[in-house]
Each structure stands twice: as structure tokens, then as C-alpha cells.
Amino acid sequence: MPLYDKILILTGAGLSAESGLGTFREENGIWSKYNFEEVATPEGYAADPKRCLDFYNMRRDLHHKATPNTAHKALARLEAEYPGEVVIVTQNIDSLHEAAGSHRIIHMHGQIDRVKCNDCGTTYDYPYGTIEVNSICPSCNVQGQQRPDVVWFGEMPYDLDEIQKEIDSCFLFISIGTSGSVYPAAGFVNMARKAGAHTVELNLEPSDGAVQFHEAHQGKATEIVPRYVDKLMHEAAIAQKKVVR
Ligand code: APR
């Protein structure tokens, strides 16, 4: 019965799907309704800032109405109660992991309730209200360059060095609710295998990278994630009893 010193969890849009936030590549996904090149690239923002900000202001409204689901809560419980370290690397720009009570979270694609100045790079919390086209940066006072602090296609994700260190030192890597179609996140499972970790995919259906996982469970996150967390907690309790004896 393994007891893992460190568990690294990669999450994607499928984890927040049952909280009412859309996924990207499924039928009727976000990218079937919006052209990502127009709303999620630096070029799209430069060409038409209002179109881009309208997209993110609409999603900010959805995020304000969303609440953590039982999968988010199960991961927060794992961090609180599991005898090893639990670190979440999320591709999601929502704050549902925080709302569920998780603390060790790396937002590699940024956060929708923060704003970034496209001119001086200053980022700051901006959880409520709309991001206006003619907003003025509180740091450099430049007008009309405020954008959501999210990582767009063609931009470098955040904290890759820290993520690499977490992958290299984890013993269990769990991927939840992601299609495994966007790099660098899609390559993390292979890095984890090379680091000697046991790798698990929890997803509604096999992802593009499914063959790279040692173990996989299909189903809705709100069903399979709490079940898997219960399994880890049970195994840890047995392992600790053995140690005590
Ligand atoms: N429970 C578990 N998995 C689910 C659920 C659910 N209720 N609903 C959907 N899924 C799975 C889908 O089967 C799919 O494999 O979640 C995955 C969602 O895949 P994508 O829509 O591609 O989302 P994601 O993998 O997070 O996208 C990665 O791409 O567009 C960029 O920046 C964006 O962070 C995003 C990145």
C-alpha cells in the first residue's frame, strides 16, 4: 500500500465542467463558439481589444456564478489530510481550487480575476467589474492596455521552472479533466514517468495522451475524483498503521 511523499495533480477544464464552466474542445466547447485567434492571442487583442475584452468579461461573469464541485473539494481534502505533500498545477483560469480550500496551487495559464498591463507587465487582482478598453494602468498610467492576466496562445505559461521541480520530485502524478492536447502541460505526464512517478488519468474519456499513463479511470470528475481521493486516504491509513506496528 503506497504512501506518496509528494502528489502532483494537473487539472484542466473538465474539472470545472460540472461547476458550469465550459470546456474548450468538446462538442459545443468554447472554441466551437469563439475563434481563439481573435480572443485568446496577443494579435487578436491588438487587432480588436474590445472583442477580446467582451469575451473575457462574459467569462468573468460566468466565473463569479460558479462554485467548487465535489471534485475540487476532494482535492482540497487530500491536501489537508494526506500525510504527503499535495501540489496542484492547473491550466484553469478560475479560482475554484482556492474556493474549495486548496492552497498549493500553480496557475500556469494565469487567472481570470486578475488584470495585466500589456505595456508595463504589472499584474493585479481585479475580481469584480468589467475590464474596460480605455482602462488606465495603476502602475504606469498608460491607457487602453489592460487585459486579463491569462496566458494566451503563443505566450509562455507561468512558473514552468517551479512546475519542472515539482514534477521531478513527485511520486504520484494525477491528470484530471484535460484533453492532453496543449503543450507544455500535455508533456508533463512523460516528464513524471521519467522521474519515476506512478501516473494516473482521471477523465471523462481517454485523452490524447492516455497511452502514457500507468493507470486510468473514466467518468465524471465529481464521481471519480472523490472516489480516488478516498482510495489514497485509505491506502495511507493502512501504510501508517503498518509503520506504527
Ligand atoms: N469530468 C471529467 N472530465 C471531463 C468532464 C467531467 N465532467 N467534462 C469534460 N471532461 C474532459 C473532456 O473529456 C476533455 O478531455 O475534460 C477535457 C477537457 O479538455 P479541453 O476542453 O481541451 O480543456 P483543457 O484540456 O483544459 O484545455 C487545455 O487549452 O485552450 C487552452 O488555455 C486553454 O487551459 C486550456 C488548455
Short mmCIF file of N, CA, C and O and ligand atoms in Angstrom, two decimals, residues 11-18 22-26 29-31 36 40 59 90-93 109 151 153 176-182 185 202-208 219-222 224-225, ligand 1:
data_model
loop_
_atom_site.label_atom_id
_atom_site.label_comp_id
_atom_site.label_asym_id
_atom_site.label_seq_id
_atom_site.Cartn_x
_atom_site.Cartn_y
_atom_site.Cartn_z
N THR A 11 -4.69 19.82 -13.44
CA THR A 11 -6.13 19.88 -13.72
C THR A 11 -6.42 20.71 -14.97
O THR A 11 -5.68 21.63 -15.31
N GLY A 12 -7.53 20.38 -15.60
CA GLY A 12 -7.98 21.07 -16.80
C GLY A 12 -9.46 21.39 -16.72
O GLY A 12 -10.11 21.16 -15.69
N ALA A 13 -9.98 21.90 -17.82
CA ALA A 13 -11.36 22.43 -17.86
C ALA A 13 -12.40 21.41 -17.44
O ALA A 13 -13.46 21.74 -16.91
N GLY A 14 -12.12 20.13 -17.64
CA GLY A 14 -13.09 19.08 -17.28
C GLY A 14 -13.36 19.03 -15.80
O GLY A 14 -14.42 18.58 -15.36
N LEU A 15 -12.39 19.54 -14.98
CA LEU A 15 -12.62 19.53 -13.53
C LEU A 15 -13.70 20.54 -13.16
O LEU A 15 -14.48 20.34 -12.23
N SER A 16 -13.75 21.66 -13.90
CA SER A 16 -14.73 22.72 -13.58
C SER A 16 -16.00 22.62 -14.42
O SER A 16 -16.91 23.44 -14.29
N ALA A 17 -16.05 21.60 -15.30
CA ALA A 17 -17.22 21.48 -16.19
C ALA A 17 -18.51 21.36 -15.39
O ALA A 17 -19.52 22.00 -15.70
N GLU A 18 -18.47 20.56 -14.31
CA GLU A 18 -19.71 20.35 -13.53
C GLU A 18 -19.99 21.51 -12.58
O GLU A 18 -20.95 21.48 -11.82
N GLY A 22 -17.43 26.10 -19.06
CA GLY A 22 -17.30 25.26 -20.26
C GLY A 22 -15.91 24.64 -20.43
O GLY A 22 -14.94 25.08 -19.81
N THR A 23 -15.91 23.59 -21.27
CA THR A 23 -14.60 23.07 -21.69
C THR A 23 -14.33 23.65 -23.08
O THR A 23 -15.16 24.39 -23.62
N PHE A 24 -13.17 23.35 -23.62
CA PHE A 24 -12.77 24.03 -24.85
C PHE A 24 -12.99 23.23 -26.12
O PHE A 24 -13.40 23.78 -27.15
N ARG A 25 -12.67 21.92 -26.06
CA ARG A 25 -12.57 21.16 -27.33
C ARG A 25 -13.64 20.09 -27.51
O ARG A 25 -13.63 19.35 -28.46
N GLU A 26 -14.56 20.03 -26.55
CA GLU A 26 -15.64 19.06 -26.75
C GLU A 26 -16.66 19.64 -27.72
O GLU A 26 -16.60 20.83 -28.07
N GLY A 29 -17.96 23.09 -27.34
CA GLY A 29 -16.97 23.70 -26.45
C GLY A 29 -16.75 25.16 -26.79
O GLY A 29 -17.22 25.67 -27.82
N ILE A 30 -16.01 25.85 -25.93
CA ILE A 30 -15.78 27.30 -26.09
C ILE A 30 -15.18 27.61 -27.46
O ILE A 30 -15.59 28.55 -28.14
N TRP A 31 -14.23 26.76 -27.90
CA TRP A 31 -13.57 27.07 -29.20
C TRP A 31 -14.43 26.67 -30.39
O TRP A 31 -14.04 26.90 -31.53
N PHE A 36 -10.40 31.24 -31.27
CA PHE A 36 -9.37 31.51 -30.25
C PHE A 36 -8.35 32.52 -30.76
O PHE A 36 -7.78 33.30 -30.00
N ALA A 40 -7.99 34.98 -27.90
CA ALA A 40 -7.02 34.40 -26.94
C ALA A 40 -5.61 34.38 -27.52
O ALA A 40 -4.85 33.42 -27.33
N ARG A 59 -16.87 35.74 -19.64
CA ARG A 59 -16.41 34.57 -18.85
C ARG A 59 -16.21 34.94 -17.38
O ARG A 59 -16.44 34.11 -16.49
N THR A 90 -2.68 23.93 -12.24
CA THR A 90 -3.92 23.98 -13.01
C THR A 90 -3.76 24.79 -14.29
O THR A 90 -3.07 25.82 -14.30
N GLN A 91 -4.40 24.30 -15.33
CA GLN A 91 -4.49 25.03 -16.59
C GLN A 91 -5.69 25.97 -16.55
O GLN A 91 -5.86 26.80 -17.45
N ASN A 92 -6.52 25.80 -15.54
CA ASN A 92 -7.76 26.57 -15.45
C ASN A 92 -7.50 27.98 -14.93
O ASN A 92 -6.63 28.17 -14.07
N ILE A 93 -8.25 28.92 -15.43
CA ILE A 93 -8.07 30.33 -15.01
C ILE A 93 -9.11 30.72 -13.96
O ILE A 93 -9.15 31.87 -13.53
N HIS A 109 -1.72 29.00 -16.48
CA HIS A 109 -2.32 29.81 -17.54
C HIS A 109 -2.89 31.11 -17.01
O HIS A 109 -3.68 31.78 -17.69
N VAL A 151 -2.75 33.50 -19.82
CA VAL A 151 -1.72 33.19 -20.83
C VAL A 151 -2.40 32.84 -22.15
O VAL A 151 -3.20 31.90 -22.21
N PHE A 153 -2.48 31.89 -26.38
CA PHE A 153 -1.74 31.03 -27.31
C PHE A 153 -0.53 31.82 -27.85
O PHE A 153 -0.65 32.98 -28.20
N ILE A 176 -6.29 15.37 -14.32
CA ILE A 176 -7.75 15.35 -14.19
C ILE A 176 -8.39 16.35 -15.15
O ILE A 176 -8.06 17.53 -15.15
N GLY A 177 -9.32 15.87 -15.99
CA GLY A 177 -10.16 16.76 -16.79
C GLY A 177 -9.43 17.57 -17.83
O GLY A 177 -9.75 18.74 -18.06
N THR A 178 -8.44 16.96 -18.47
CA THR A 178 -7.75 17.68 -19.54
C THR A 178 -7.58 16.77 -20.75
O THR A 178 -7.36 15.58 -20.63
N SER A 179 -7.69 17.38 -21.94
CA SER A 179 -7.64 16.58 -23.18
C SER A 179 -6.21 16.21 -23.55
O SER A 179 -5.98 15.46 -24.48
N GLY A 180 -5.24 16.81 -22.84
CA GLY A 180 -3.84 16.46 -23.16
C GLY A 180 -3.45 16.90 -24.56
O GLY A 180 -2.67 16.26 -25.25
N SER A 181 -4.06 18.01 -25.01
CA SER A 181 -3.79 18.44 -26.39
C SER A 181 -3.00 19.74 -26.47
O SER A 181 -2.69 20.20 -27.56
N VAL A 182 -2.71 20.36 -25.31
CA VAL A 182 -1.99 21.64 -25.34
C VAL A 182 -0.69 21.51 -24.54
O VAL A 182 -0.70 21.10 -23.38
N ALA A 185 1.70 21.52 -20.96
CA ALA A 185 1.01 20.67 -19.96
C ALA A 185 0.87 19.23 -20.46
O ALA A 185 1.01 18.28 -19.69
N LEU A 202 -7.56 10.73 -14.71
CA LEU A 202 -8.98 10.70 -14.33
C LEU A 202 -9.70 11.65 -15.28
O LEU A 202 -9.49 12.87 -15.23
N ASN A 203 -10.49 11.12 -16.19
CA ASN A 203 -11.08 11.92 -17.26
C ASN A 203 -12.39 11.30 -17.76
O ASN A 203 -12.60 10.10 -17.60
N LEU A 204 -13.22 12.16 -18.38
CA LEU A 204 -14.50 11.63 -18.87
C LEU A 204 -14.28 10.57 -19.94
O LEU A 204 -15.03 9.61 -20.07
N GLU A 205 -13.20 10.77 -20.73
CA GLU A 205 -12.87 9.81 -21.79
C GLU A 205 -11.36 9.79 -21.95
O GLU A 205 -10.68 10.71 -21.46
N PRO A 206 -10.79 8.79 -22.59
CA PRO A 206 -9.33 8.76 -22.75
C PRO A 206 -8.85 10.04 -23.46
O PRO A 206 -9.42 10.44 -24.48
N SER A 207 -7.82 10.69 -22.91
CA SER A 207 -7.31 11.92 -23.51
C SER A 207 -6.36 11.58 -24.66
O SER A 207 -6.06 10.42 -24.92
N ASP A 208 -5.86 12.63 -25.32
CA ASP A 208 -4.89 12.41 -26.41
C ASP A 208 -3.63 11.72 -25.89
O ASP A 208 -2.93 11.08 -26.66
N GLY A 219 -14.82 8.70 -16.21
CA GLY A 219 -16.07 9.06 -15.56
C GLY A 219 -16.11 10.56 -15.30
O GLY A 219 -15.18 11.30 -15.65
N LYS A 220 -17.19 11.01 -14.69
CA LYS A 220 -17.31 12.43 -14.34
C LYS A 220 -16.41 12.74 -13.14
O LYS A 220 -16.37 11.96 -12.18
N ALA A 221 -15.77 13.89 -13.18
CA ALA A 221 -14.85 14.26 -12.10
C ALA A 221 -15.52 14.22 -10.73
O ALA A 221 -14.92 13.75 -9.75
N THR A 222 -16.78 14.64 -10.66
CA THR A 222 -17.45 14.68 -9.35
C THR A 222 -17.68 13.27 -8.79
O THR A 222 -17.97 13.11 -7.61
N ILE A 224 -15.45 10.30 -9.98
CA ILE A 224 -14.20 9.52 -9.90
C ILE A 224 -13.13 10.20 -9.04
O ILE A 224 -12.26 9.51 -8.48
N VAL A 225 -13.16 11.51 -8.91
CA VAL A 225 -12.10 12.17 -8.11
C VAL A 225 -12.31 11.92 -6.60
O VAL A 225 -11.38 11.45 -5.94
N1 APR B 1 -15.35 15.16 -15.71
C1 APR B 1 -14.11 14.77 -16.13
N2 APR B 1 -13.60 15.12 -17.34
C2 APR B 1 -14.37 15.88 -18.13
C3 APR B 1 -15.67 16.31 -17.76
C4 APR B 1 -16.15 15.91 -16.49
N3 APR B 1 -17.36 16.27 -16.04
N4 APR B 1 -16.18 17.04 -18.79
C5 APR B 1 -15.24 17.07 -19.75
N5 APR B 1 -14.16 16.37 -19.37
C6 APR B 1 -12.91 16.15 -20.11
C7 APR B 1 -13.09 16.03 -21.61
O1 APR B 1 -13.28 14.66 -21.97
C8 APR B 1 -11.76 16.57 -22.13
O2 APR B 1 -10.80 15.51 -22.28
O3 APR B 1 -12.14 17.32 -19.92
C9 APR B 1 -11.28 17.53 -21.05
C10 APR B 1 -11.36 18.99 -21.44
O4 APR B 1 -10.45 19.20 -22.50
P1 APR B 1 -10.30 20.65 -23.12
O5 APR B 1 -11.64 21.19 -23.43
O6 APR B 1 -9.28 20.56 -24.21
O7 APR B 1 -9.71 21.52 -21.90
P2 APR B 1 -8.21 21.56 -21.39
O8 APR B 1 -7.55 20.24 -21.58
O9 APR B 1 -8.25 22.12 -20.01
O10 APR B 1 -7.53 22.65 -22.36
C11 APR B 1 -6.18 22.98 -22.09
O11 APR B 1 -6.26 24.70 -23.79
O12 APR B 1 -7.49 26.34 -24.79
C12 APR B 1 -6.48 26.11 -23.91
O13 APR B 1 -5.88 27.55 -22.18
C13 APR B 1 -6.86 26.63 -22.56
O14 APR B 1 -6.25 25.73 -20.40
C14 APR B 1 -6.83 25.40 -21.66
C15 APR B 1 -5.96 24.43 -22.44
#
